[in-house]
XYZ file of C-alpha atoms in Angstrom:
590
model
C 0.000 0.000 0.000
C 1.129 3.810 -1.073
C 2.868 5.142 2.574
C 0.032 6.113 4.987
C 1.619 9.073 5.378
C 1.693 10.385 1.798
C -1.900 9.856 1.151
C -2.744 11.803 4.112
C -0.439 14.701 2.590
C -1.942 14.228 -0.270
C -5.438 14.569 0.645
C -5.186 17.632 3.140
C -2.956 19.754 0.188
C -5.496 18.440 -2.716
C -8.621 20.257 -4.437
C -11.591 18.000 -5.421
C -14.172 19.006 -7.890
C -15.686 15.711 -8.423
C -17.952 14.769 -5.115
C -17.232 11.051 -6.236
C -13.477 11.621 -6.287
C -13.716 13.316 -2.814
C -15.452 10.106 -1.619
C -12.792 7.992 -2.611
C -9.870 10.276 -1.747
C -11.735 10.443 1.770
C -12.048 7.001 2.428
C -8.296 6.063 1.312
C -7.505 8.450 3.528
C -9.478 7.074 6.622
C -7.849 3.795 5.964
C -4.451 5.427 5.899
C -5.275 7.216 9.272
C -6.131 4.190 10.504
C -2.617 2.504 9.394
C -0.890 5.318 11.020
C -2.536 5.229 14.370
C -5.085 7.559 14.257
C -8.107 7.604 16.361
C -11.207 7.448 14.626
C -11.909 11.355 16.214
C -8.856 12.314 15.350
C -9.911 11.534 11.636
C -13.289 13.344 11.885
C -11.627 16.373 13.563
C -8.767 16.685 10.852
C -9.735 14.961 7.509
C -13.493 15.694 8.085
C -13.262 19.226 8.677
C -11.220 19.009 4.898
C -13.897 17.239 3.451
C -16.776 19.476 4.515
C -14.810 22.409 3.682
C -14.619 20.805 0.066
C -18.700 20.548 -0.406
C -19.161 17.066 1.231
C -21.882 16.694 3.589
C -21.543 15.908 7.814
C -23.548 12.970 7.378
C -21.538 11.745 4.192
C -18.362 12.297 5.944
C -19.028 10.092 8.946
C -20.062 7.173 6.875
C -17.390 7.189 5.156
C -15.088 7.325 7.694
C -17.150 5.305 9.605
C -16.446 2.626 6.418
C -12.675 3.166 6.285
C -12.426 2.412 10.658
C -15.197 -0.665 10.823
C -12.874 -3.292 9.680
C -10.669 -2.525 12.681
C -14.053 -1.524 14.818
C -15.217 -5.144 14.234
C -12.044 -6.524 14.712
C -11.514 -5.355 18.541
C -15.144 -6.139 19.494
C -14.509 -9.540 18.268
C -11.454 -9.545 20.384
C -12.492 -8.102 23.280
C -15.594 -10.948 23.108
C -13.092 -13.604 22.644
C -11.020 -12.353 25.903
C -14.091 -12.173 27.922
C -15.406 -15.207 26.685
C -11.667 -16.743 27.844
C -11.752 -14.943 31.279
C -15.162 -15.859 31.919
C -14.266 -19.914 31.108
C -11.331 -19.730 33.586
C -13.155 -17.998 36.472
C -15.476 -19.761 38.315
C -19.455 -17.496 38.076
C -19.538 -14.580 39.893
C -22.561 -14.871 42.603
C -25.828 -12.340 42.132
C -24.354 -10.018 45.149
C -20.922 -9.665 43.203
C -22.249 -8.554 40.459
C -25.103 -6.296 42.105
C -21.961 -4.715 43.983
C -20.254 -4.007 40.513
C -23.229 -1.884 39.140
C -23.100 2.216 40.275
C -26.748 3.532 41.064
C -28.024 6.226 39.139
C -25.901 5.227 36.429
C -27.071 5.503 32.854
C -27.212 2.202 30.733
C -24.292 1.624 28.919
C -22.026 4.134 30.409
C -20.219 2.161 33.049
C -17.988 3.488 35.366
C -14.460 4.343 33.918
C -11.791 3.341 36.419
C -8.150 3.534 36.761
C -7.171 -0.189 35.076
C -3.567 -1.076 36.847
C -1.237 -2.690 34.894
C 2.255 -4.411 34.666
C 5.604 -2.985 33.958
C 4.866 -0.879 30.387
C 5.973 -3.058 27.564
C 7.851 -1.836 24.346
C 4.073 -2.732 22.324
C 2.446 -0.574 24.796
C 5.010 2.301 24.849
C 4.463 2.418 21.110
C 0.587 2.462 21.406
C 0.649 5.299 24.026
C 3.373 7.341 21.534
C 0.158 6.459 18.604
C -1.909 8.443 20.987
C 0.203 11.448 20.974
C 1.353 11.345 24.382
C 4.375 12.978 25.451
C 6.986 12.201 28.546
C 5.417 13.818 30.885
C 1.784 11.677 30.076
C 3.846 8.871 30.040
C 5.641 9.307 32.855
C 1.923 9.961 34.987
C 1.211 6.950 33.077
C 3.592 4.567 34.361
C 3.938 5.873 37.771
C 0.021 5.763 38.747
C -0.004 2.372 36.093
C -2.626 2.866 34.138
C -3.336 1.192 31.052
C -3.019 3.119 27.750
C -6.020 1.372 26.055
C -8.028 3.463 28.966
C -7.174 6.190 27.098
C -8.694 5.936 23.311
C -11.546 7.922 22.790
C -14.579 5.641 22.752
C -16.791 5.762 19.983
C -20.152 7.679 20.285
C -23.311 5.721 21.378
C -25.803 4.770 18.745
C -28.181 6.750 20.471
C -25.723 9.356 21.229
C -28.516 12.371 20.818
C -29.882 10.687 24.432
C -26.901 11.405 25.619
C -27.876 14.975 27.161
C -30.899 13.551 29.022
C -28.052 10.717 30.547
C -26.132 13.217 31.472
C -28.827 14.932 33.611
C -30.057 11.839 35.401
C -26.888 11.181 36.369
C -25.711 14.397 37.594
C -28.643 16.965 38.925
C -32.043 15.561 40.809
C -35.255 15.487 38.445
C -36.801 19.160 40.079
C -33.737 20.890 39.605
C -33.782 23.261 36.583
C -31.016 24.071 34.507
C -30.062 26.276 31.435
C -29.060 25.528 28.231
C -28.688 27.218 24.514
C -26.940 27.250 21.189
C -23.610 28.810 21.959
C -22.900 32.543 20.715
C -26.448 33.777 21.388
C -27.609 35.829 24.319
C -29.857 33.758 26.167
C -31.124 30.599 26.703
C -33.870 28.125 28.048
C -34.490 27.364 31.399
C -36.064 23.711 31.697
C -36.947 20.758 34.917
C -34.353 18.344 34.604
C -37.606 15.638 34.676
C -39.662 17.255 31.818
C -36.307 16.901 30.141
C -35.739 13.128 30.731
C -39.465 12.476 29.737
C -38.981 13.663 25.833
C -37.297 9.926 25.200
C -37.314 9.465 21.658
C -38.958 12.961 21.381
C -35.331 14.079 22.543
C -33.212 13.486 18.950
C -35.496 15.711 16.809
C -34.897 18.678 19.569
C -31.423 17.970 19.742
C -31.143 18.357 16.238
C -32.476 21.938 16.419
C -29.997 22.823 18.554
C -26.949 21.930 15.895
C -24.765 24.413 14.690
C -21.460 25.727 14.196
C -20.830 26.659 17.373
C -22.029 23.917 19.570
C -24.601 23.991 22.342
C -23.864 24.925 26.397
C -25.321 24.037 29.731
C -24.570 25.397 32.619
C -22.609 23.036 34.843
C -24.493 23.701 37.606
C -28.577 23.608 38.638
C -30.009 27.154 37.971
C -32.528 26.393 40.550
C -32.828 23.993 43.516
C -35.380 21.549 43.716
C -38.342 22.388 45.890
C -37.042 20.142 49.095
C -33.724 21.777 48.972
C -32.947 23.481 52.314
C -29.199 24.871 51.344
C -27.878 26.241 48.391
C -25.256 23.078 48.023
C -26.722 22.458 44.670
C -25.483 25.354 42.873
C -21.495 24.113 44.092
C -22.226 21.039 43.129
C -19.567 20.727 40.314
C -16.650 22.520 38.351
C -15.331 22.134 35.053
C -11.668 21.540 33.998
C -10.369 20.786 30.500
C -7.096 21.830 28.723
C -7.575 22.345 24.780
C -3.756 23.010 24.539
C -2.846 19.076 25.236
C -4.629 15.838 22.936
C -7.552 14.680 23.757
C -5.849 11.159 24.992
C -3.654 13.206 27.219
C -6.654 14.840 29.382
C -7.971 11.748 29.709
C -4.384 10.252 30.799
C -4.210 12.808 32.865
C -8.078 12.307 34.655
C -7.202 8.715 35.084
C -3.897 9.207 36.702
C -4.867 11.845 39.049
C -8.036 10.069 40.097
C -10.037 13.007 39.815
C -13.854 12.548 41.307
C -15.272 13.142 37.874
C -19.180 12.786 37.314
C -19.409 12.759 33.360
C -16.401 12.840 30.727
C -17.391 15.127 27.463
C -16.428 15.201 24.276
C -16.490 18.775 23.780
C -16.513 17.976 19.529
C -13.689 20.140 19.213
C -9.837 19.491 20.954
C -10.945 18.674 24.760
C -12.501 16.630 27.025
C -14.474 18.433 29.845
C -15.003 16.871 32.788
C -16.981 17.728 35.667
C -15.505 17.597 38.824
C -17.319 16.555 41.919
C -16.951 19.583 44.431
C -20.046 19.002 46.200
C -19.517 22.268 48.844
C -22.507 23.552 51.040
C -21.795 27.228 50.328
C -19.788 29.648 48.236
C -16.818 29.715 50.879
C -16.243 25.924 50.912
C -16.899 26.165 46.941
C -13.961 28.750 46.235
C -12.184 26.519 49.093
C -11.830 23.569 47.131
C -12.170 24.601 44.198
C -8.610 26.195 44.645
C -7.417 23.097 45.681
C -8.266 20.991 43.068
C -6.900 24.050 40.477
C -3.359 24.095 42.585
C -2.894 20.512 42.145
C -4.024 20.151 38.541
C -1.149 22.898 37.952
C 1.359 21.541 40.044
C 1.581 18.323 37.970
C 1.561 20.274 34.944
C -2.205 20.598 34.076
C -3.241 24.614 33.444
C -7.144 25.034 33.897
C -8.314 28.285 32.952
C -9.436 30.302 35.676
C -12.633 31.504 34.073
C -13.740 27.220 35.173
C -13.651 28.389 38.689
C -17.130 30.229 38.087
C -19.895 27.825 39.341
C -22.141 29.239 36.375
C -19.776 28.291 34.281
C -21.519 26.802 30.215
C -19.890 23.825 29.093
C -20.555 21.835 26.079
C -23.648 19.814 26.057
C -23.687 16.467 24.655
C -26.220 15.448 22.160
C -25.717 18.129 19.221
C -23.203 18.742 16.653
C -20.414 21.116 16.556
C -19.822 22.298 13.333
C -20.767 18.823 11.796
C -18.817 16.797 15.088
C -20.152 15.600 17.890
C -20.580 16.670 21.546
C -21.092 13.906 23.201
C -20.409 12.064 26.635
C -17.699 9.881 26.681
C -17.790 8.008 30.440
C -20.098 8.663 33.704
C -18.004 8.059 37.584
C -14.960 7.917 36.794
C -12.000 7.885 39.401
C -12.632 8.928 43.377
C -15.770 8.529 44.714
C -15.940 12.231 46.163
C -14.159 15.124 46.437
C -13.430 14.157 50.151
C -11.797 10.646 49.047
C -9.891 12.189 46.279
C -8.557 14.970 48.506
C -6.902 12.924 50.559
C -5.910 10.420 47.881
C -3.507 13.396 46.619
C -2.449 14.710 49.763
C -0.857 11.076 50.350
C 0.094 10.446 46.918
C 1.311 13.818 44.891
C 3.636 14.372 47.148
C 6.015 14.130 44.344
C 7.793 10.971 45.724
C 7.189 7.542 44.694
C 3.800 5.410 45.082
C 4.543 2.039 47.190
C 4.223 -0.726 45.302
C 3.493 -4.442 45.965
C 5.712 -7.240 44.935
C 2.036 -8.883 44.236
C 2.090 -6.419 40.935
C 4.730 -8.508 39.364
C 3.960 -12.321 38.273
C 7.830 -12.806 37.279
C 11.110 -10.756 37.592
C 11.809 -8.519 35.325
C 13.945 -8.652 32.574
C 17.354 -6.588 33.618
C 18.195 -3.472 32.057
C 20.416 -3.602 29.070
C 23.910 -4.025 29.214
C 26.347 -1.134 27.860
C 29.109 -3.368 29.293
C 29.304 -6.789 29.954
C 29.626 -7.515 33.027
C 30.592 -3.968 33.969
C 27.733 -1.450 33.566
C 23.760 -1.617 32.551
C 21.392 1.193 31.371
C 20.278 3.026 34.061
C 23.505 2.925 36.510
C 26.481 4.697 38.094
C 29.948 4.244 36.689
C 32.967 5.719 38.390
C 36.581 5.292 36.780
C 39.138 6.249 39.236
C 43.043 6.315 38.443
C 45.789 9.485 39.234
C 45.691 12.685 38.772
C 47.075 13.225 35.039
C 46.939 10.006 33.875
C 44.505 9.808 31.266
C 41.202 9.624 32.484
C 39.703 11.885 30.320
C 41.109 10.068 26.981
C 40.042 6.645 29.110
C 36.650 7.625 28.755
C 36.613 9.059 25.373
C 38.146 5.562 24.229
C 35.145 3.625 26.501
C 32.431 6.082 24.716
C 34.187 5.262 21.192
C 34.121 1.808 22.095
C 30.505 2.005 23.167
C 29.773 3.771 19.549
C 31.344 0.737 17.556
C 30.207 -2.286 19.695
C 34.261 -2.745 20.001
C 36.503 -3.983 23.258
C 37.327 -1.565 25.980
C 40.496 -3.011 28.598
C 39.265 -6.105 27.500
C 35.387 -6.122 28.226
C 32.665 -6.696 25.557
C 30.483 -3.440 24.610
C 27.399 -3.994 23.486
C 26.739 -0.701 20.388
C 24.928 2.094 21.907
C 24.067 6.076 21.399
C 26.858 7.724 23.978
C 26.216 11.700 24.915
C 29.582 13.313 26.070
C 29.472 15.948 28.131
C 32.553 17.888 27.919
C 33.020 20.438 30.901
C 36.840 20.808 30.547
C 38.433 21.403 27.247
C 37.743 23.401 23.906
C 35.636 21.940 21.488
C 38.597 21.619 19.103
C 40.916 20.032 21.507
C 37.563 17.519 22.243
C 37.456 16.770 18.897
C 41.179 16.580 18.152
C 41.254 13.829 20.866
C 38.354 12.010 19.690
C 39.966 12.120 15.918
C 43.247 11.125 17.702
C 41.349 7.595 18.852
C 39.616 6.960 16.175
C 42.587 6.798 13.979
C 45.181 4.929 16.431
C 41.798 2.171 16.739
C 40.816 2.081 12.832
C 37.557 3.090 14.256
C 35.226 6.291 12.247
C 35.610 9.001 14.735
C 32.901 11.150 13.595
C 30.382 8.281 13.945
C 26.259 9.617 14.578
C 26.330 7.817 17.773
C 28.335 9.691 19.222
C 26.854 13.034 20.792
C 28.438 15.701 22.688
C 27.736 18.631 24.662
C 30.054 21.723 25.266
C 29.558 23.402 28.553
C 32.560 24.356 29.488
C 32.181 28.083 31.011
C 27.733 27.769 31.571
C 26.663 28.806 34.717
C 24.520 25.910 36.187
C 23.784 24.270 38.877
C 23.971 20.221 38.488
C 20.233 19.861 39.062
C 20.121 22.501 35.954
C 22.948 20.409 34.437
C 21.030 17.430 35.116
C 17.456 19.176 33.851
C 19.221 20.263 30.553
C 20.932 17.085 29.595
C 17.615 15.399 30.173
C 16.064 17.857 27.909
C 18.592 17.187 24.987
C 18.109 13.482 25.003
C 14.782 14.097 24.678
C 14.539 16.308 21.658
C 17.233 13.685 20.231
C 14.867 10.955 20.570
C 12.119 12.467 18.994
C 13.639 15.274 16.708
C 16.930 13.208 15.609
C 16.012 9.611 15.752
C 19.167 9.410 18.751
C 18.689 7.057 21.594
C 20.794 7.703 24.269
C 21.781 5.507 26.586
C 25.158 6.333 28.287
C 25.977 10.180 29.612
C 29.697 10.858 30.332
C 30.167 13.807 32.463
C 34.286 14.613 32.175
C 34.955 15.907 34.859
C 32.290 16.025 37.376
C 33.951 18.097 39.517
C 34.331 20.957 37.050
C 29.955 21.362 37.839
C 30.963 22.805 41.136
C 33.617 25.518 40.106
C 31.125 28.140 38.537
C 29.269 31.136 40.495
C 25.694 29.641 41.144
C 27.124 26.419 42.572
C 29.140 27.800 44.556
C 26.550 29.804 46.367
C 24.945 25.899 47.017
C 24.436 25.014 50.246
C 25.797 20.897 51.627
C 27.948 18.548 50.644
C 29.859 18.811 47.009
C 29.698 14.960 47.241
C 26.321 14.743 48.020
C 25.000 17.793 45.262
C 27.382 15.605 42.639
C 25.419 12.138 43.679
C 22.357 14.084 43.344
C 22.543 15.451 39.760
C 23.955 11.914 38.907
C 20.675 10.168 40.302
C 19.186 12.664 38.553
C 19.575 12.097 35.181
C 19.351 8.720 35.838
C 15.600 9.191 37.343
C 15.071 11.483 34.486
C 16.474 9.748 30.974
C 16.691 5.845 32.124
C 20.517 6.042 30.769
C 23.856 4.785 32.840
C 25.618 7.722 33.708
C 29.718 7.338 33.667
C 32.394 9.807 35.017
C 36.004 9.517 36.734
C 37.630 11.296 39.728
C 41.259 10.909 41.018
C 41.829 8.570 43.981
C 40.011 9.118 46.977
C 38.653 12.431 45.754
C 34.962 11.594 46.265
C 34.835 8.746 48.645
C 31.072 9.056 48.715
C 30.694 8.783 45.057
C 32.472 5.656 44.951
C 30.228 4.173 47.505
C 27.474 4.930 45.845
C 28.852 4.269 42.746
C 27.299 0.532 40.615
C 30.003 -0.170 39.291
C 33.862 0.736 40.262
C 37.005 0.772 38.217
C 39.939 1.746 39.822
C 44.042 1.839 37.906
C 46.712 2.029 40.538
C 50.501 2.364 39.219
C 52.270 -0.582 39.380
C 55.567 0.409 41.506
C 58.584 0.213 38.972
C 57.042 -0.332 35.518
C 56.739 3.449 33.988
C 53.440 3.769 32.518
C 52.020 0.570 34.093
C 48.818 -0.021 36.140
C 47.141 -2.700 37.413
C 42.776 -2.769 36.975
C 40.592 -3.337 40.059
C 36.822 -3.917 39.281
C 34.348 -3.854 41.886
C 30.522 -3.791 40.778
C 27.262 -4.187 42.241
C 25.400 -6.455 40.501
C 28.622 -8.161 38.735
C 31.306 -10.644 39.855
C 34.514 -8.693 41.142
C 37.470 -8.859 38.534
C 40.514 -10.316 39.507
C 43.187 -7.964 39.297
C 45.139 -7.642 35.829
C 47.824 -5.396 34.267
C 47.325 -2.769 31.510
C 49.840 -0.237 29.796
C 49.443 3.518 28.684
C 50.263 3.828 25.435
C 49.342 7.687 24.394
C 47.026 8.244 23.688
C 44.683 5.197 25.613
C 45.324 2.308 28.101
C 45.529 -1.216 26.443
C 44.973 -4.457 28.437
């Protein structure tokens, strides 16, 4: 098949003046956003808004793409029936009170609640599936740490009888003789209606909601208008808030939602780029409204979730589900999701977004497992500390340019096995043309291509950081490389580590130099899953080689000019019996 991606260039940049050619550019197109990982919104939102802008009718458009994503619709029901069908045969039955307890009252039929789904480790198929989604570390990272699946987050299709959907969404959410508001947006004022007489328009309900379609939407406001005639407080108008972020994908809020637990009522497509969901405040009065309200708002933000402060008003209009958007849909995606309250969830996050890590159980895991990659064997794996120690002025900078070389190529370094990797130098000590010189220097005295991709470098010789900046910024760069330049990084060599202390602003830091150093090293670890490798002269940071993984250590052999004898000591490796090596300028050779 012509490369998904083409096709979809292809249609978005072409002009159609045949409706029947439009049709069929359309539907190729659905199929190749399908190929490519798209979500079936994600099609109506981008090639749907092209279509209709080239003549072709709303309703055409969805059954078309409805065409090019049924094959792969069908497909997952008929898997998702075959895993049930296999869990079901291997469980014994459930009895009637089980699955009475599973059902949430006052819940609409066929919007069940949407949990948190915990999951093992993240595999590689996964990690791909939540990168289709168009999540990015940060999503991932909320991901993994709270575990929660990725298939939680696809957008679920509309119901068939999605124009119902606004009359769901008020039987679950306000009592039946509470009145609210609702209207097409952009116009001054709207209708003021008993939730009940709502309800009771059943099938009645599609032909209004199909008044209401335009191409701004509809609104409600997210909160009764009016109390019901037994209500004694005014609780019912701080009964909810509103929080979405149309600056982040759809499958990001939700990630987001999920991870955070948030006491959400309804989820809402808002047909557009967000998903609103209403929040569970539940406060007696104004005070306790604002109260918690800012609460909810400060924690959002602190994990990196902006709500816009104009949510905070209790009056607040939000999309109402049921009408179409500018020919897409506004309609509700889930009903009681997450905590059970505001109460619950509020002290769910004041004992778990603490910013340290969740406890887990060793129950989570059915098997150990796998280790992390080795850079090398028996030596060092991804995501550990390597200190080289040896005396002052005897190499250990051109030591660890020949290791990263070696790392590059897959080649022998004093005598262990390498397995070929992506190596980011950090050079905090000499001019980039010295650097280079050396590296050239290597490469030519091994017969190995100095100026090989894999091997990165940064220059900071002279920047004012701190090593938690240092730390931030190298974290930041293997980032961009991984999804900008196709680089993976796996080992960072920091030469020398102690040159991140001699600049003004850490200077002025307060503790132990050993102790900041071990702390930018864990660090980047936390940060970019890579081993991190660095060398220091003898006993200059005792601490560091403590806490050091693995420990390699050259002592001058007394007598023999340019003659050392290798100590290995590792963590989670045999120790190496000791063994004799020469320098030979410009590296040590085994």
């Amino acid at each position: 098949m012509e490369n998904g991606k083409k096709i979809l260039n292809d249609f978005v940049k072409s002009k159609f003046a045949d409706q029947n050619e439009l049709k069929k550019a359309l539907f190729q197109a659905g199929v190749a956003a399908l190929d490519e990982g798209w979500t079936f919104m994600d099609a109506t939102f981008q090639l749907g808004g092209k279509a209709r802008d080239e003549g072709l009718s709303a309703d055409d458009v969805e059954k078309i793409l409805r065409n090019a994503f049924s094959e792969e619709k069908r497909r997952t029901e008929r898997e998702a029936e075959q895993k049930a069908a296999a869990q079901a045969a291997a469980q014994p039955a459930q009895a009637p009170q089980a699955q009475a307890a599973q059902a949430q009252p006052g819940m609409a039929p066929g919007y069940a609640a949407m949990g948190p789904t915990v999951i093992s480790p993240i595999s590689a198929t996964m990690m791909q599936q939540m990168i289709a989604l168009g999540l990015d570390n940060q999503s991932l990272e909320l991901l993994q740490n709270f575990k929660i699946d990725p298939e939680a987050l696809s957008i679920p299709w509309p119901a068939p009888d999605w124009r119902k959907d606004f009359a769901k969404l008020l039987a679950a959410t306000f009592k039946p003789d509470e009145t609210v508001e609702f209207k097409i947006s952009n116009t001054p004022s709207g209708s003021r209606e008993i939730v009940s007489k709502i309800i009771a328009q059943d099938e009645a309900l599609k032909k209004i909601m199909k008044q209401l379609d335009g191409p701004d939407g509809a609104l409600l406001t997210i909160n009764a208008v009016k109390g019901g005639a037994d209500a004694t407080d005014e609780s019912w108008h701080y009964r909810y808030v509103v929080v979405d972020n149309p600056k982040m994908t759809l499958a990001k809020q939700l990630a987001y939602y999920k991870a955070l637990n948030l006491p959400c009522a309804a989820l809402v497509n808002t047909g557009a780029n967000s998903v609103q969901a209403w929040i569970k405040i539940e406060a007696h009065d104004q005070e306790e409204y604002k109260e918690r309200v800012d609460f909810l708002f400060q924690t959002l933000e602190s994990q990196g979730f902006k709500v816009d402060d104009g949510n905070r008003n209790p009056n607040q209009m939000v999309r109402m589900p049921g009408v179409l958007r500018n020919g897409k849909q506004q309609y509700l995606i889930a009903l009681e999701q997450g905590a059970k309250n505001f109460t619950d969830w509020r002290e769910w996050a004041e004992y778990s977004l603490d910013g340290k890590p969740l406890v887990e159980l060793a129950s989570d895991s059915e098997e150990a497992p796998k280790k992390d990659p080795c850079i090398i064997e028996n030596v060092l794996r991804a995501g550990e500390f390597f200190l080289f120690t040896a005396p002052p002025k005897s190499g250990k900078s051109l030591a660890l340019m020949d290791m990263a070389l070696s790392i590059c190529h897959g080649e022998d370094w004093l005598g262990n096995t390498t397995n070929e990797n992506d190596v980011l130098y950090i050079n905090l000590e000499l001019t980039k043309s010295v650097f280079l010189n050396r590296l050239f220097l290597l490469g030519e005295k091994r017969n190995l291509q100095p100026n090989t991709p894999k091997f990165g470098f940064l220059n900071l010789r002279g920047t004012a950081l701190t090593p938690l900046e240092i730390a931030q910024l190298i974290a930041k760069r293997i980032q961009g490389a991984k999804k900008l330049e196709n680089h993976d990084y796996k080992v960072v060599v920091i030469d020398p580590i102690s040159a991140v202390l001699h600049n003004p602003k850490s200077s002025r830091l307060s503790g132990s130099p050993h102790q900041i150093l071990m702390q930018m090293v864990d660090s980047i670890i936390a940060l970019t899953g890579c081993a991190v490798v660095t060398s220091t002269n003898f006993n200059e940071y005792p601490y560091l080689e403590s806490r050091a993984d693995s420990v390699i250590s050259l002592t001058p052999v007394e007598g023999s000019l340019n003659t050392y004898q290798i100590k290995g000591s590792f963590r989670e490796f045999p120790k190496t019996l000791a063994r004799e090596c020469s320098w030979i300028y410009p590296r040590f050779v085994v």
